[in-house]
Short mmCIF file of C-alpha atoms and ligand atoms in Angstrom, two decimals:
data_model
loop_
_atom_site.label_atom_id
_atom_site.label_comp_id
_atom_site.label_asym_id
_atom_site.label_seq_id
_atom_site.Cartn_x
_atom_site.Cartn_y
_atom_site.Cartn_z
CA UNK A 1 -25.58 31.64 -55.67
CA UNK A 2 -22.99 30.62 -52.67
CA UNK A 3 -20.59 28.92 -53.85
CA UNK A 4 -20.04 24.85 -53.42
CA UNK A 5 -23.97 23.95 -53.39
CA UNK A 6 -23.93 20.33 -53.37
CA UNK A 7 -26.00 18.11 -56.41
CA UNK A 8 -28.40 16.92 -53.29
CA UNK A 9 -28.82 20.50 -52.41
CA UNK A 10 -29.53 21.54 -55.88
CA UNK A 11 -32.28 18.84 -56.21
CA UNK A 12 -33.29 19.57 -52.61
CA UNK A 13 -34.04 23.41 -53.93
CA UNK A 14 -35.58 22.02 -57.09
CA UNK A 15 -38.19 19.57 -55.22
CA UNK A 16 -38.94 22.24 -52.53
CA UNK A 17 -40.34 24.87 -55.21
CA UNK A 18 -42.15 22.22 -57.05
CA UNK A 19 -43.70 20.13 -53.76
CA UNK A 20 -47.40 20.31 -53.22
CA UNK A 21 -47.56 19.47 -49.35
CA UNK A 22 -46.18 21.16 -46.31
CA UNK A 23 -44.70 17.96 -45.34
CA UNK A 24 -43.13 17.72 -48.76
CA UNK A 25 -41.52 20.82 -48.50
CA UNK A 26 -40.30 20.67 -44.85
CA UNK A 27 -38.48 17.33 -45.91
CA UNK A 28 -36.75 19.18 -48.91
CA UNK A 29 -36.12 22.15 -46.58
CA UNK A 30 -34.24 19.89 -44.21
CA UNK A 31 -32.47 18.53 -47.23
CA UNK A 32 -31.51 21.89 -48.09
CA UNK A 33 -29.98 23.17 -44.63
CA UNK A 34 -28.11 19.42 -44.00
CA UNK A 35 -26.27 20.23 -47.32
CA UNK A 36 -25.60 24.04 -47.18
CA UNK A 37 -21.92 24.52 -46.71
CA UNK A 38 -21.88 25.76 -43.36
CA UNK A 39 -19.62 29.05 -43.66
CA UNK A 40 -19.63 32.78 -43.40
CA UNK A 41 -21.22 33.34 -46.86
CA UNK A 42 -24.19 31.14 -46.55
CA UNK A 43 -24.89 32.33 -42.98
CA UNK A 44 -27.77 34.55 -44.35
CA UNK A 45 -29.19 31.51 -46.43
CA UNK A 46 -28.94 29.22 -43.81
CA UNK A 47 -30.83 31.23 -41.22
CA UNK A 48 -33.58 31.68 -43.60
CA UNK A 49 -33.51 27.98 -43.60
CA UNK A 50 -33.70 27.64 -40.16
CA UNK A 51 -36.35 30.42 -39.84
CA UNK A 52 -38.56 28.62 -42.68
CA UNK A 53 -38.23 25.45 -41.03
CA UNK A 54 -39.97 25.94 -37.53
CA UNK A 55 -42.27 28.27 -38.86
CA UNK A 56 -43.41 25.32 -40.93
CA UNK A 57 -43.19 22.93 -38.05
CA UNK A 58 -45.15 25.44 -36.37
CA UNK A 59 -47.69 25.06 -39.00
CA UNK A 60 -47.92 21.28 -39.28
CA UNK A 61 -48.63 20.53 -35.52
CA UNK A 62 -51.35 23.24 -35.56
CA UNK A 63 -52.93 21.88 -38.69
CA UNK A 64 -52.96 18.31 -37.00
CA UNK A 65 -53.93 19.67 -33.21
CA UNK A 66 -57.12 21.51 -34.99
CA UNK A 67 -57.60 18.34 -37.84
CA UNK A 68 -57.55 21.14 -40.26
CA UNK A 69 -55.69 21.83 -43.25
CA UNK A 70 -53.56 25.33 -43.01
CA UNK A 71 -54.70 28.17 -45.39
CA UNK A 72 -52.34 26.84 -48.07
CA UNK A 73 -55.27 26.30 -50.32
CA UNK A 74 -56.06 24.50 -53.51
CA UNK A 75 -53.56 21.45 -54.13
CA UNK A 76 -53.73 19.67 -57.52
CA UNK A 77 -51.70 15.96 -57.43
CA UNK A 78 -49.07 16.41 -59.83
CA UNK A 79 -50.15 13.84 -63.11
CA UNK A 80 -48.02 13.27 -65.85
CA UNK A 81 -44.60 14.58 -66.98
CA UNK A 82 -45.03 17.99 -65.22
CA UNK A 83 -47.66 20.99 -65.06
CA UNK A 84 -47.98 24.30 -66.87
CA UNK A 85 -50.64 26.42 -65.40
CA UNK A 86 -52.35 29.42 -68.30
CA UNK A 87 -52.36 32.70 -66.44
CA UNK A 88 -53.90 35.92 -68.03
CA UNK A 89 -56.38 38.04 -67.79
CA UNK A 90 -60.51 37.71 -68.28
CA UNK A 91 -61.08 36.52 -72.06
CA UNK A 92 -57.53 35.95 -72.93
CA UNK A 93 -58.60 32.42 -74.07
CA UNK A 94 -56.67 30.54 -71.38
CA UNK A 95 -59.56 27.55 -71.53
CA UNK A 96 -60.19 27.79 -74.95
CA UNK A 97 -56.10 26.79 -75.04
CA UNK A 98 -56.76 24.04 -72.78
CA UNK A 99 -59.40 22.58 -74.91
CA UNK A 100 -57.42 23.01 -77.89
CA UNK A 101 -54.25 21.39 -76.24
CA UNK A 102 -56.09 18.92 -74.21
CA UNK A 103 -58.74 16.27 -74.36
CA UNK A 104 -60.73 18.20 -71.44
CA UNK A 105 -63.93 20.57 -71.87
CA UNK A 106 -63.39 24.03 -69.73
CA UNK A 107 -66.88 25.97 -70.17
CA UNK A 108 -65.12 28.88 -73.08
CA UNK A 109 -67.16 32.07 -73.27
CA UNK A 110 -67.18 35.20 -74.69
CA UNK A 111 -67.72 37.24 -71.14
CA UNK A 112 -64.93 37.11 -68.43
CA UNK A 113 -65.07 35.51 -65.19
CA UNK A 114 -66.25 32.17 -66.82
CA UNK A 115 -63.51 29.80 -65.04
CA UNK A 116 -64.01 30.15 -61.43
CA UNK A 117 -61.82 27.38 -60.05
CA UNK A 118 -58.02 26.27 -61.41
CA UNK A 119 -58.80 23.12 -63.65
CA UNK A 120 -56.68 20.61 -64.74
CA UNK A 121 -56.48 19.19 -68.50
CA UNK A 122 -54.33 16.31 -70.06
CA UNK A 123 -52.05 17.76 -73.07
CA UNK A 124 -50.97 14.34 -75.42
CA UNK A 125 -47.53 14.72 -76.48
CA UNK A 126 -45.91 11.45 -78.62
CA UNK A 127 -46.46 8.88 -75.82
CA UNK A 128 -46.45 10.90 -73.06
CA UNK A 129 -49.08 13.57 -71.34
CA UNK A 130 -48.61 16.92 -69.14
CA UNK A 131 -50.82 18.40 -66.53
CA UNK A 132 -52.14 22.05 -67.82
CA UNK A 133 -54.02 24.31 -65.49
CA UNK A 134 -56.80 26.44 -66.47
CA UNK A 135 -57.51 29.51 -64.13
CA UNK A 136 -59.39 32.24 -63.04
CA UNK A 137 -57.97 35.31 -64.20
CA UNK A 138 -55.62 37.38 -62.49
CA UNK A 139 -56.78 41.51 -62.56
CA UNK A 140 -54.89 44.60 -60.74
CA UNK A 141 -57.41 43.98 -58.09
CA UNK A 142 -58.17 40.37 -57.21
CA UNK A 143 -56.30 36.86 -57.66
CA UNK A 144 -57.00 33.96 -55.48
CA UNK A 145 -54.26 33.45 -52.57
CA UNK A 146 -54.46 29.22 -53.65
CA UNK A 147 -53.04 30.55 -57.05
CA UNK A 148 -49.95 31.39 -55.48
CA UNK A 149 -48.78 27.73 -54.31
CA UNK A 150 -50.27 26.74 -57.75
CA UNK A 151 -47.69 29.14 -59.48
CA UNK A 152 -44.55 28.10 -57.75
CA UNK A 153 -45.68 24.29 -58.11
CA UNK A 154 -45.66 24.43 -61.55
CA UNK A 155 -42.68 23.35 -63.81
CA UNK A 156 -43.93 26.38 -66.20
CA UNK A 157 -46.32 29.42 -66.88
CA UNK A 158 -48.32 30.10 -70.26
CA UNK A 159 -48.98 34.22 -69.86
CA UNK A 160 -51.72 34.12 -72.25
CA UNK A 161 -52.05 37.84 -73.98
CA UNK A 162 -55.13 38.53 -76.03
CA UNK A 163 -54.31 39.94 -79.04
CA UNK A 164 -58.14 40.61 -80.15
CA UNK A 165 -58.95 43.03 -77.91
CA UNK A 166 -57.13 46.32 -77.41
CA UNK A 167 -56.51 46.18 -73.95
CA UNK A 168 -55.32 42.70 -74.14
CA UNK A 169 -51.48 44.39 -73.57
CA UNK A 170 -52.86 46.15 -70.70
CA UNK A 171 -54.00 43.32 -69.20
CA UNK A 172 -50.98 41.14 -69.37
CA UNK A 173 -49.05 44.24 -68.00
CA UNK A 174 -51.32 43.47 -64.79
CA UNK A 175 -50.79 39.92 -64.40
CA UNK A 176 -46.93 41.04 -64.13
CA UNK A 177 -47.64 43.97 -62.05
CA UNK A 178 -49.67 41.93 -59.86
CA UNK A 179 -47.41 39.66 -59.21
CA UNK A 180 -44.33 41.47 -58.94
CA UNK A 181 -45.73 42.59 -55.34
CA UNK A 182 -45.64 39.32 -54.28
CA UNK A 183 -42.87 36.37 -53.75
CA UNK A 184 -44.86 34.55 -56.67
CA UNK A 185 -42.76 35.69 -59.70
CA UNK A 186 -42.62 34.81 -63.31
CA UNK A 187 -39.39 34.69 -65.38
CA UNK A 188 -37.33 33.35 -68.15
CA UNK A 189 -36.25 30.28 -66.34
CA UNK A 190 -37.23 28.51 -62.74
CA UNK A 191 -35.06 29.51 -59.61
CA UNK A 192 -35.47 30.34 -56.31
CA UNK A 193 -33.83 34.12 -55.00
CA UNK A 194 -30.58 33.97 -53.29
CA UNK A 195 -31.28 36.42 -50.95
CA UNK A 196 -34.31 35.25 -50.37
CA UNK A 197 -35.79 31.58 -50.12
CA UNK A 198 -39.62 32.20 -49.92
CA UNK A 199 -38.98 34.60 -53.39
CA UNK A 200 -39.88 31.92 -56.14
CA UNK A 201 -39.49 32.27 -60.11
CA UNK A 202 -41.56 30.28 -62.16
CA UNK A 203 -40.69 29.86 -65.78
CA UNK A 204 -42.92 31.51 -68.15
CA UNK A 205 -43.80 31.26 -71.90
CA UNK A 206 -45.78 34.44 -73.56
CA UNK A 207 -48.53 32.99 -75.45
CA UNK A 208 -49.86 35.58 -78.02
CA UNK A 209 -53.47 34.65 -78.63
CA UNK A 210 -56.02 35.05 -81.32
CA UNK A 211 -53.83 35.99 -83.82
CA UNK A 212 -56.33 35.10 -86.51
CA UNK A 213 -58.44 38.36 -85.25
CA UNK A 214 -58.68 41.32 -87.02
CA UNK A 215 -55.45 43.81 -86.09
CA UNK A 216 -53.81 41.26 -83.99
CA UNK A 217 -50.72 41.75 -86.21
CA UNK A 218 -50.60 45.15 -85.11
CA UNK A 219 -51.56 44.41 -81.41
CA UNK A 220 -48.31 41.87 -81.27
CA UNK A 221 -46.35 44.74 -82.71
CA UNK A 222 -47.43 47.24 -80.11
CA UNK A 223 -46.48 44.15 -77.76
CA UNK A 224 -43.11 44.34 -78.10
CA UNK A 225 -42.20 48.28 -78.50
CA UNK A 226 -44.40 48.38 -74.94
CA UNK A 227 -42.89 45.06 -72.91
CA UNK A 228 -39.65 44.22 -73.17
CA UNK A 229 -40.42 40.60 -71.54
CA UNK A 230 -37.55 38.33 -71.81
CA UNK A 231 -40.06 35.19 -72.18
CA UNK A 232 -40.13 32.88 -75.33
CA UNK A 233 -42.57 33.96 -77.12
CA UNK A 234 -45.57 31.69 -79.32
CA UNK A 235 -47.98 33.32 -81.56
CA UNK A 236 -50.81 31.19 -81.74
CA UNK A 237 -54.84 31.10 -82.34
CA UNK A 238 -56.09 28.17 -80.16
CA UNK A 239 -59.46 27.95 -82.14
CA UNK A 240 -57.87 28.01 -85.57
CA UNK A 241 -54.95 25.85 -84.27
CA UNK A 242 -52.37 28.48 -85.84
CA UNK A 243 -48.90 27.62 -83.88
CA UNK A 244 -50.22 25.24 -81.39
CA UNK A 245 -48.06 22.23 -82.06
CA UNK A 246 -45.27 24.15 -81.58
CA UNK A 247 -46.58 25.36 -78.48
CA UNK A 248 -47.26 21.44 -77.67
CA UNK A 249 -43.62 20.40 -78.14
CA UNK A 250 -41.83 23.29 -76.43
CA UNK A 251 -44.22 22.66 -73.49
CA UNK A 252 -43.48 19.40 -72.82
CA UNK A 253 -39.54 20.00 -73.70
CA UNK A 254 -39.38 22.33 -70.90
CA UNK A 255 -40.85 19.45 -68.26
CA UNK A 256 -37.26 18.61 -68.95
CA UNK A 257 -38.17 14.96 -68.68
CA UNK A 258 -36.64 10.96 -70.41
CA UNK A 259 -38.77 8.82 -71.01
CA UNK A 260 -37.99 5.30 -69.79
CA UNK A 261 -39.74 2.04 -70.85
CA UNK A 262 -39.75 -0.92 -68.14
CA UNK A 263 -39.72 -4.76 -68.95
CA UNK A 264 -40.24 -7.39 -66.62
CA UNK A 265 -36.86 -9.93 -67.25
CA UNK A 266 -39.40 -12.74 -68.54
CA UNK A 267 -41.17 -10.50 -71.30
CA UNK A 268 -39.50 -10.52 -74.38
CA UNK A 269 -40.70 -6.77 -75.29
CA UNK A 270 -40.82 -3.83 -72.89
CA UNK A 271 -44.31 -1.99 -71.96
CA UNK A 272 -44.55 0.55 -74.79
CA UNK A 273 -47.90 1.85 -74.21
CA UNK A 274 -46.91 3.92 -71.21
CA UNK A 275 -43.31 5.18 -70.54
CA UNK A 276 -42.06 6.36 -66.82
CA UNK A 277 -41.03 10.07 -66.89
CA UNK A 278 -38.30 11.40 -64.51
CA UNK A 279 -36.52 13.94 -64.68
CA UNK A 280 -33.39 14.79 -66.98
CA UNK A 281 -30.08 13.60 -64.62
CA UNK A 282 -31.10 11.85 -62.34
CA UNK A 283 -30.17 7.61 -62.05
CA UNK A 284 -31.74 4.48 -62.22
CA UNK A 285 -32.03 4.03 -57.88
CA UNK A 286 -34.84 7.05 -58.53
CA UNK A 287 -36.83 4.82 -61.45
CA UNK A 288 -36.75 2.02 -59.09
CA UNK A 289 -38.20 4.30 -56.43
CA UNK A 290 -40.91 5.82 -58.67
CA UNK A 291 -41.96 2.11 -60.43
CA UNK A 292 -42.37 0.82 -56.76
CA UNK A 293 -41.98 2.48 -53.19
CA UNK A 294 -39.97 -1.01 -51.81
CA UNK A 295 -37.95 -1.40 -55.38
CA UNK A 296 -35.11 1.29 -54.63
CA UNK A 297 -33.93 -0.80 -51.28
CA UNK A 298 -34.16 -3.97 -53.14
CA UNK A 299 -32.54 -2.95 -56.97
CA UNK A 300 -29.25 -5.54 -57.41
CA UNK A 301 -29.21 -4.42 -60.47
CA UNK A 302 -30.62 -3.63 -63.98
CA UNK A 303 -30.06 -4.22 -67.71
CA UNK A 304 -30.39 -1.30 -70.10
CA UNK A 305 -30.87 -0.89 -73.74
CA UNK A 306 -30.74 2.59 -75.37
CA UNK A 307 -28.20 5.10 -76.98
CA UNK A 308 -25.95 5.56 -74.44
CA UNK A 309 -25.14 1.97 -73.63
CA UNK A 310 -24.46 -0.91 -75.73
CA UNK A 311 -28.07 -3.30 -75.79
CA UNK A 312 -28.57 -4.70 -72.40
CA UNK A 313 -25.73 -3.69 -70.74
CA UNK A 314 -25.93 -4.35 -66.62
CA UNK A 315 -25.76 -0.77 -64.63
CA UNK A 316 -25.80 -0.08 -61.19
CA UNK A 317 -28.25 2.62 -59.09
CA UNK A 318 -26.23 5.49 -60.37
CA UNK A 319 -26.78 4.78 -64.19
CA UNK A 320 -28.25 8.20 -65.42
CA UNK A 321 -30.82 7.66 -67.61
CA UNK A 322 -31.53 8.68 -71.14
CA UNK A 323 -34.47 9.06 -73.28
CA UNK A 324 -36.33 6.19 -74.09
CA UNK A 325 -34.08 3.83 -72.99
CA UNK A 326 -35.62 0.16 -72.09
CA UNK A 327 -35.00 -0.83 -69.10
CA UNK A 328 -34.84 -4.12 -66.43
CA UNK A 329 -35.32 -4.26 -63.22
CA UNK A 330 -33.33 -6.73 -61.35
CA UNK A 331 -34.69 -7.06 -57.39
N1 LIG B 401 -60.73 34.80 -82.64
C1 LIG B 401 -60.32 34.06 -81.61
N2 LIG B 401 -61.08 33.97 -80.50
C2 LIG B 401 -60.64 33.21 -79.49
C3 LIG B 401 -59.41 32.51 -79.54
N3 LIG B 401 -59.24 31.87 -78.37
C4 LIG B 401 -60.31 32.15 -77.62
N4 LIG B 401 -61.17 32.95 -78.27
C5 LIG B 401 -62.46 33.49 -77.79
O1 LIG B 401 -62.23 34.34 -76.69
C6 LIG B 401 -63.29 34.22 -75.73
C7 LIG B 401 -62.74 33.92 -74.36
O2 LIG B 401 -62.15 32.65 -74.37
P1 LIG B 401 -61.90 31.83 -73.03
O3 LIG B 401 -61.10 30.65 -73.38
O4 LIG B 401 -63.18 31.62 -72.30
O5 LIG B 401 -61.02 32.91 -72.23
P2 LIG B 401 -60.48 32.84 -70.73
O6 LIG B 401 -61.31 33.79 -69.94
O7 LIG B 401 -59.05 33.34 -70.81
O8 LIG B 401 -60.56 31.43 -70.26
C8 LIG B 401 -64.22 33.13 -76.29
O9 LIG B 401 -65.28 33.74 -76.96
C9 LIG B 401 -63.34 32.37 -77.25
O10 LIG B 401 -64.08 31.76 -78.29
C10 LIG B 401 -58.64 32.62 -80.75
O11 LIG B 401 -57.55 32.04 -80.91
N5 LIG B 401 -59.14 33.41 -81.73
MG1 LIG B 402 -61.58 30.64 -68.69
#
């Protein structure tokens, strides 16, 4: 990592390998080469900038000259507090997890090849919900190039391994070997290569399924003396429910998210029904933005009650915000 990144290039990074459009990404690409510290040790970073830059320019006007969408594929609007997409091979149970997770009904069938297209499923969580993907599966020989952008969108990745059949292993092993010749990587945590900007690492879980089948204890064994994956790991049966709330909480912890409740100044009691997520960090000018497109020019000021402040305490824009603190917007 060069040294002396700023916090706006940090978040600039962290929006690029999470946006869904081109012109989403050009704008955090721009972000990203306005705030690199121009000097000899970032010169390799900031041509790579540069050189990602035009090429998407290059890409935008031709998509708007021909009134076609590039080749980038299938986009899914981001909904809820973030997205983890299930990768793994045929039968793993990937949509049997999203049924089990979700309130959504992916077709779930004993023969591979059943989910065709990447569908997305609502996981509750407390008060809040998170976008899962179901997918095709991903074999030595085939995965669909839209799965790619789908990857690197997503806040996390569930490697689903199928620990009732006995090349279940084997087929994990593939999803990683697959992907490991491409810039679409999975790993312990998120980041984006230093050498590299197009090289993207999506954080991954390992999701040991069907542990209620016959041998699977031995199967999860075998697991670990053949992988030495540094994933977190959750064992877990999604049709007897073994280890799934578990699963459920550790997903939506890792969307890294607060929750924030708004309240008009005339109510009396905040909306409770349906918080605001935004990520951990960032300030009260960013709520305003994401409650209304016009409210982050016009914020004066707001009143806050949660743990961090004493009850309805006026902040400014830069207030950082905590979990489930209440908050009111002054325009
Ligand atoms: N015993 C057992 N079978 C499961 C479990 N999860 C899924 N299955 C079965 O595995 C098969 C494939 O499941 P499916 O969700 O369609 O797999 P996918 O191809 O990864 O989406 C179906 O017959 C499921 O009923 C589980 O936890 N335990
Ligand atoms: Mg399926």
């Amino acid at each position: 990592m060069p040294a002396n990144l700023t916090q706006q290039y940090l978040k600039a990074e962290e929006e690029y390998r999470r946006a869904t459009t081109s012109d989403e990404e050009l704008a955090c690409l721009q972000v990203m080469l306005q705030e690199i510290p121009k000097h000899k040790g970032t010169d390799h970073l900031q041509a790579q900038l540069k050189s990602k830059i035009s090429k998407l320019k290059k890409e935008l006007t031709a998509e708007k000259s021909s009134g076609k969408k590039s080749g980038r594929g299938l986009r899914i609007p981001r909904q809820g507090a973030g997205t983890a997409i299930l990768l793994g091979g045929p039968n793993a149970g990937k949509s049997q997890l999203v049924a089990s997770l979700t309130h959504a009904t992916p077709e779930v069938a004993p023969y591979p090849f059943t989910t065709t297209v990447p569908a997305p499923g609502m996981m509750p969580f407390e008060d809040v919900t998170t976008q899962l993907i179901d997918t095709p599966p991903i074999t030595p020989d085939f995965v669909e190039s839209h799965m790619f952008g789908l990857i690197r969108s997503a806040d996390l990745a569930l490697l689903v391994v199928d620990l009732g059949a006995d090349d279940g292993i084997e087929q994990c092993q593939d999803v990683i070997d697959r992907l490991s010749t491409t810039k679409t990587r999975l790993a312990a945590t998120s980041y984006l290569s230093e050498e590299d900007v197009g090289l993207s690492f999506t954080k991954t879980f390992l999701v040991a399924n069907k542990i209620d089948a016959p041998d699977a204890d031995a199967r999860l064994e075998l697991l670990h003396e053949l992988c030495d994956f540094d994933f977190r790991e959750f064992v877990v049966s999604a049709t007897e429910g073994t280890g799934l709330e578990e699963l459920r909480a550790a997903i939506y912890e890792s969307m890294d998210v607060v929750r924030i409740y708004t309240k008009l100044p005339t109510a009396k009691e905040p909306d409770r029904d349906r918080p605001f997520t935004i990520r951990r960090g960032r300030t009260l000018l960013e709520l305003a933005a994401q409650v209304h497109k016009d409210y982050a020019k016009g914020l004066r000021f707001a009143r806050v009650w949660g743990t961090a402040v004493h009850d309805g305490t006026t902040v400014k824009g830069d207030y950082v915000l905590h979990d489930r603190d209440v908050v009111e917007l002054h325009l």
